[in-house]
Amino acid sequence: MITMIDLEHLRRAVALAAEAVEAGDEPFGSVLVGADGRVLAEDRNRIHTTGDGTRHPEFTLARWSAENLSPEDRAKATVYTSGEHCPMCAAAHGWVGLGRIVYASSSEQLGQWLAEMELPEASVRRIAIEEIVTGIPVDGPAPELAEAVRALHYRRRGMA
Ligand SMILES: [Zn+2]
């Protein structure tokens, strides 16, 4: 279940996705929140501005958590993200032992939007988080935010 507090963090993730688009990157943003509800770290997609296709925010937060949090704190932390983790990020999340995931829009929705824009499929398949990692609570999508995320993907491609 997605709570009002979850929605606040998801809105921040979507705002970071908007910042990414403004900077010329892809519309994805993520926020890492500790067990006490405090925001520990956040990042946005940086694949175009760095030329590194692995610079997804969820991957960055997984690495950050491994360097900065104990295994116990990682397990209690939540990752909020504007778009459901890709397989690389879901695996990184699982390998470092992070906890719950909450996403605003699903990989399935992204696939529909890319198809609507007549864009080709990415070279990495979209696979649901639950197919990659086990034992991690996953919530999403949040219908309240679908239109905002969809609009960012259209803006990124220069479509209204
Ligand atoms: Zn990813």
Coordinates of C-alpha atoms and ligand atoms in Angstrom, one line a residue:
M1 CA 0.0 0.0 0.0
I2 CA 1.2 3.5 -0.8
T3 CA 0.7 6.0 2.0
M4 CA 0.6 9.8 2.0
I5 CA 4.2 9.8 3.2
D6 CA 5.2 7.5 0.4
L7 CA 3.6 9.8 -2.1
E8 CA 5.6 12.8 -0.7
H9 CA 8.8 10.9 -1.4
L10 CA 7.6 9.7 -4.8
R11 CA 6.8 13.4 -5.7
R12 CA 10.4 14.2 -4.8
A13 CA 11.6 11.4 -7.0
V14 CA 9.5 12.7 -9.9
A15 CA 10.9 16.2 -9.3
L16 CA 14.4 14.8 -9.6
A17 CA 13.3 13.1 -12.9
A18 CA 12.3 16.5 -14.1
E19 CA 15.7 17.9 -13.2
A20 CA 17.3 15.1 -15.2
V21 CA 15.3 16.1 -18.3
E22 CA 16.2 19.7 -17.8
A23 CA 19.9 18.7 -17.8
G24 CA 19.5 16.5 -20.9
D25 CA 19.3 13.1 -19.2
E26 CA 16.5 10.5 -19.0
P27 CA 13.5 11.2 -16.8
F28 CA 14.3 9.1 -13.7
G29 CA 14.9 10.1 -10.1
S30 CA 15.2 8.2 -6.8
V31 CA 15.3 8.9 -3.1
L32 CA 16.7 6.7 -0.3
V33 CA 14.9 7.0 3.0
G34 CA 16.0 5.5 6.3
A35 CA 13.9 3.6 8.9
D36 CA 13.3 6.9 10.8
G37 CA 11.8 8.5 7.7
R38 CA 14.8 10.8 7.0
V39 CA 16.0 11.3 3.4
L40 CA 19.6 9.8 3.3
A41 CA 20.5 10.3 -0.3
E42 CA 18.9 11.1 -3.7
D43 CA 20.0 11.1 -7.3
R44 CA 18.7 11.4 -10.8
N45 CA 19.6 9.7 -14.1
R46 CA 22.9 10.9 -15.6
I47 CA 23.5 8.6 -18.6
H48 CA 23.7 11.2 -21.3
T49 CA 25.7 13.9 -19.4
T50 CA 28.3 11.3 -18.3
G51 CA 28.1 9.0 -21.4
D52 CA 27.8 6.1 -18.9
G53 CA 24.7 4.0 -19.5
T54 CA 24.8 2.6 -16.0
R55 CA 24.3 5.9 -14.3
H56 CA 20.8 5.1 -13.1
P57 CA 19.8 6.7 -9.8
E58 CA 18.8 3.4 -8.2
F59 CA 22.2 1.9 -9.0
T60 CA 23.9 5.0 -7.5
L61 CA 21.8 4.7 -4.3
A62 CA 22.6 1.0 -4.0
R63 CA 26.3 1.8 -4.1
W64 CA 25.9 4.8 -1.7
S65 CA 24.1 2.6 0.8
A66 CA 26.8 -0.1 0.6
E67 CA 29.5 2.6 1.4
N68 CA 27.5 4.5 4.0
L69 CA 25.0 2.2 5.8
S70 CA 25.3 -0.9 7.9
P71 CA 23.6 -4.1 6.6
E72 CA 20.9 -3.6 9.2
D73 CA 20.2 0.0 8.2
R74 CA 20.2 -1.0 4.5
A75 CA 17.5 -3.6 5.2
K76 CA 15.3 -1.1 6.9
A77 CA 15.8 1.6 4.2
T78 CA 13.2 2.3 1.4
V79 CA 14.0 3.3 -2.1
Y80 CA 11.5 5.6 -3.8
T81 CA 11.8 5.9 -7.5
S82 CA 10.0 7.6 -10.4
G83 CA 10.2 4.5 -12.6
E84 CA 10.3 0.9 -11.6
H85 CA 13.9 -0.5 -11.3
C86 CA 15.5 -1.9 -14.4
P87 CA 17.0 -5.4 -14.1
M88 CA 20.5 -4.0 -13.3
C89 CA 19.2 -1.7 -10.6
A90 CA 16.9 -4.4 -9.1
A91 CA 19.9 -6.8 -8.9
A92 CA 22.1 -4.1 -7.3
H93 CA 19.3 -3.4 -4.8
G94 CA 19.1 -7.0 -3.9
W95 CA 22.9 -7.6 -3.8
V96 CA 23.5 -4.7 -1.3
G97 CA 20.5 -5.8 0.8
L98 CA 18.3 -2.8 0.7
G99 CA 14.7 -3.0 1.8
R100 CA 11.4 -1.9 0.4
I101 CA 10.9 -0.4 -3.1
V102 CA 8.1 2.1 -4.0
Y103 CA 7.8 3.2 -7.6
A104 CA 5.6 5.9 -9.2
S105 CA 5.4 4.3 -12.6
S106 CA 5.9 0.7 -13.8
S107 CA 8.2 -0.7 -16.4
E108 CA 5.0 -1.9 -18.2
Q109 CA 3.8 1.7 -18.3
L110 CA 7.1 2.9 -19.7
G111 CA 6.9 0.2 -22.4
Q112 CA 3.4 1.5 -23.4
W113 CA 4.6 5.1 -23.5
L114 CA 7.6 4.3 -25.6
A115 CA 5.3 2.3 -28.0
E116 CA 2.9 5.3 -28.1
M117 CA 5.9 7.5 -29.2
E118 CA 6.9 4.8 -31.7
L119 CA 10.3 4.5 -30.2
P120 CA 12.4 1.3 -30.5
E121 CA 12.7 -1.1 -27.6
A122 CA 15.8 -0.7 -25.4
S123 CA 18.5 -3.3 -25.6
V124 CA 17.9 -4.3 -22.0
R125 CA 14.6 -6.0 -21.4
R126 CA 12.0 -4.5 -19.0
I127 CA 11.4 -7.1 -16.3
A128 CA 9.4 -6.6 -13.1
I129 CA 11.4 -6.2 -9.9
E130 CA 9.8 -9.3 -8.4
E131 CA 11.3 -11.4 -11.2
I132 CA 14.8 -10.3 -10.3
V133 CA 14.9 -10.1 -6.5
T134 CA 13.1 -12.1 -3.8
G135 CA 11.9 -11.2 -0.3
I136 CA 11.7 -7.4 -0.9
P137 CA 8.4 -5.6 -0.4
V138 CA 7.5 -3.7 -3.6
D139 CA 4.7 -1.2 -4.1
G140 CA 3.7 0.6 -7.2
P141 CA 2.6 2.1 -9.5
A142 CA 1.0 5.2 -7.9
P143 CA -1.8 6.2 -10.3
E144 CA -1.7 9.8 -8.9
L145 CA 1.7 10.3 -10.5
A146 CA 1.4 8.4 -13.8
E147 CA 0.5 11.4 -15.9
A148 CA 3.4 13.5 -14.5
V149 CA 5.9 10.8 -15.3
R150 CA 4.4 10.2 -18.7
A151 CA 4.6 13.9 -19.5
L152 CA 8.4 13.9 -18.6
H153 CA 9.0 11.0 -21.0
Y154 CA 7.2 13.0 -23.7
R155 CA 9.1 16.2 -22.9
R156 CA 12.4 14.3 -23.0
R157 CA 11.6 13.4 -26.7
G158 CA 10.4 16.8 -27.6
M159 CA 6.8 15.7 -27.7
A160 CA 4.2 17.7 -25.8
Ligands
ZN1 ZN 18.3 0.9 -13.7

